[in-house]
């Protein structure tokens, strides 16, 4: 789950842990992030508020509802069945204040450590759009979870094999 998707991925894992092997959170929104923004970065808070109030349709509703989702997430039991890998961008957004960046990193570390199998992984060459800038690092994290207990296969070695395999959707 990237950004807001990290909240949804965590909520899914907490609600239905039997369906989840592990989580890869990609520079996710942390619980209380909006409050951190208001406390440490007034310009960023003003920009977020403007986006929440002007973004049309489903995107605007989703952004406004994220605070409620964060509260719901905090009330659910912690996911304990598998690893939770949190990939963090090594390069910061230039528009964010240093105080907010530091507070968010601390909150991300604390959020990761609440999971018994949580691990924070910094992607040094990654920025705010890790999924576009460093897709191989994300693929490696996903493969690590899927191959848990076995030898890790880097994404570069798994690509040829994965392109030959059929996609199979399973429903319960």
Coordinates of C-alpha atoms in Angstrom, one line a residue:
X1 CA 0.0 0.0 0.0
X2 CA 1.4 3.3 -1.1
X3 CA 0.6 6.5 0.8
X4 CA -3.2 6.4 1.7
X5 CA -3.2 2.8 0.3
X6 CA -1.0 1.9 3.3
X7 CA -3.9 2.7 5.6
X8 CA -6.2 0.4 3.5
X9 CA -3.7 -2.4 3.4
X10 CA -3.2 -2.3 7.2
X11 CA -7.0 -2.2 7.8
X12 CA -7.5 -5.2 5.5
X13 CA -4.7 -7.1 7.3
X14 CA -6.1 -6.2 10.7
X15 CA -9.7 -7.1 9.8
X16 CA -8.9 -10.4 7.9
X17 CA -5.4 -11.5 9.0
X18 CA -6.1 -15.1 7.8
X19 CA -6.2 -13.8 4.2
X20 CA -2.9 -11.8 4.4
X21 CA 0.6 -13.3 4.1
X22 CA 2.4 -10.0 4.9
X23 CA 2.4 -6.3 4.1
X24 CA 4.6 -4.0 2.0
X25 CA 3.8 -0.4 3.0
X26 CA 5.4 2.0 0.5
X27 CA 6.0 5.4 2.2
X28 CA 2.6 5.1 3.8
X29 CA 0.5 7.7 5.5
X30 CA 1.1 7.4 9.2
X31 CA -1.7 7.6 11.8
X32 CA -2.0 11.1 13.0
X33 CA -0.1 12.5 10.0
X34 CA -2.5 15.4 9.5
X35 CA -2.1 16.4 13.1
X36 CA 1.7 16.2 12.7
X37 CA 1.4 18.4 9.6
X38 CA -0.6 21.0 11.4
X39 CA 1.8 21.0 14.3
X40 CA 5.1 21.1 12.3
X41 CA 4.3 22.5 8.9
X42 CA 1.7 25.3 8.6
X43 CA 2.2 25.7 4.9
X44 CA 1.8 22.0 4.3
X45 CA -1.3 21.9 6.5
X46 CA -2.8 24.8 4.5
X47 CA -2.1 23.0 1.2
X48 CA -3.6 19.7 2.5
X49 CA -6.7 21.6 3.7
X50 CA -7.0 23.2 0.2
X51 CA -6.7 19.8 -1.5
X52 CA -9.3 18.3 0.9
X53 CA -11.8 21.1 0.1
X54 CA -11.2 21.4 -3.6
X55 CA -10.4 17.9 -4.9
X56 CA -13.5 16.7 -6.7
X57 CA -15.3 13.4 -6.6
X58 CA -14.1 10.2 -5.0
X59 CA -10.5 11.4 -4.6
X60 CA -11.7 14.3 -2.4
X61 CA -14.0 12.1 -0.4
X62 CA -11.2 9.6 0.2
X63 CA -8.8 12.3 1.3
X64 CA -11.4 13.8 3.7
X65 CA -12.2 10.3 5.1
X66 CA -8.6 9.3 5.8
X67 CA -8.7 10.7 9.3
X68 CA -11.7 8.5 10.2
X69 CA -9.9 5.5 8.6
X70 CA -6.9 6.2 10.8
X71 CA -9.0 6.2 13.9
X72 CA -10.7 2.9 12.8
X73 CA -7.3 1.4 12.2
X74 CA -6.1 2.3 15.7
X75 CA -9.1 0.5 17.2
X76 CA -8.4 -2.8 15.3
X77 CA -6.1 -5.5 16.7
X78 CA -2.5 -5.4 15.4
X79 CA -1.7 -7.7 12.5
X80 CA 0.7 -10.4 13.8
X81 CA 0.6 -13.2 11.2
X82 CA 3.3 -12.1 8.9
X83 CA 6.0 -9.6 8.1
X84 CA 5.3 -5.9 7.7
X85 CA 7.9 -4.2 5.6
X86 CA 7.7 -0.4 5.5
X87 CA 9.7 1.1 2.6
X88 CA 10.6 4.8 3.3
X89 CA 11.8 7.3 0.7
X90 CA 15.4 8.4 1.5
X91 CA 14.9 11.7 -0.3
X92 CA 12.5 14.1 1.3
X93 CA 10.0 16.3 -0.4
X94 CA 11.6 19.8 -0.7
X95 CA 8.2 21.4 0.2
X96 CA 8.0 19.8 3.7
X97 CA 9.5 21.4 6.7
X98 CA 12.4 19.6 8.5
X99 CA 10.3 19.4 11.7
X100 CA 7.5 17.6 9.9
X101 CA 9.9 15.3 8.1
X102 CA 11.5 14.3 11.3
X103 CA 8.2 13.9 13.2
X104 CA 6.8 11.7 10.3
X105 CA 9.9 9.5 10.2
X106 CA 9.6 9.0 14.0
X107 CA 5.9 8.1 13.6
X108 CA 6.6 5.8 10.8
X109 CA 9.3 4.0 12.8
X110 CA 6.9 3.7 15.8
X111 CA 4.1 2.5 13.5
X112 CA 6.4 -0.2 12.1
X113 CA 7.6 -1.3 15.5
X114 CA 4.1 -2.0 16.7
X115 CA 4.0 -5.0 14.4
X116 CA 5.8 -8.0 15.9
X117 CA 7.4 -8.7 12.4
X118 CA 7.8 -5.0 11.4
X119 CA 10.8 -3.7 9.6
X120 CA 11.6 -0.3 8.3
X121 CA 13.6 -0.2 5.0
X122 CA 15.0 3.1 3.7
X123 CA 15.3 3.4 0.0
X124 CA 18.1 5.9 -0.3
X125 CA 17.5 6.8 -4.0
X126 CA 13.7 7.0 -3.6
X127 CA 11.5 10.1 -3.4
X128 CA 7.8 10.6 -2.8
X129 CA 6.8 8.3 -5.7
X130 CA 8.8 5.2 -4.7
X131 CA 6.5 3.0 -6.8
X132 CA 7.5 4.9 -10.0
X133 CA 11.1 5.6 -9.0
X134 CA 12.2 2.3 -7.4
X135 CA 9.7 -0.4 -8.6
X136 CA 12.4 -3.1 -8.2
X137 CA 12.9 -2.4 -4.5
X138 CA 9.1 -2.8 -4.0
X139 CA 9.1 -6.0 -6.1
X140 CA 12.0 -7.3 -3.9
X141 CA 10.0 -6.6 -0.7
X142 CA 6.9 -8.4 -2.1
X143 CA 9.0 -11.4 -3.2
X144 CA 10.7 -11.5 0.2
X145 CA 7.3 -11.8 1.9
X146 CA 6.0 -14.4 -0.6
X147 CA 9.2 -16.5 -0.3
X148 CA 9.3 -16.2 3.5
X149 CA 11.1 -19.2 4.9
X150 CA 12.9 -19.8 1.6
X151 CA 15.9 -18.2 -0.1
X152 CA 15.2 -14.7 -1.3
X153 CA 15.1 -14.2 -5.1
X154 CA 15.8 -10.7 -6.3
X155 CA 13.2 -9.3 -8.6
X156 CA 15.7 -9.1 -11.4
X157 CA 16.0 -13.0 -11.3
X158 CA 12.2 -13.5 -10.9
X159 CA 11.1 -11.3 -13.8
X160 CA 11.7 -13.9 -16.6
X161 CA 10.0 -16.6 -14.6
X162 CA 7.0 -14.4 -13.6
X163 CA 6.4 -13.4 -17.3
X164 CA 6.0 -17.1 -18.2
X165 CA 3.5 -17.9 -15.4
X166 CA -0.2 -17.5 -15.9
X167 CA -2.1 -15.1 -13.7
X168 CA -4.5 -17.0 -11.4
X169 CA -7.2 -15.2 -9.4
X170 CA -8.4 -17.1 -6.4
X171 CA -11.6 -16.3 -4.6
X172 CA -12.9 -17.8 -1.4

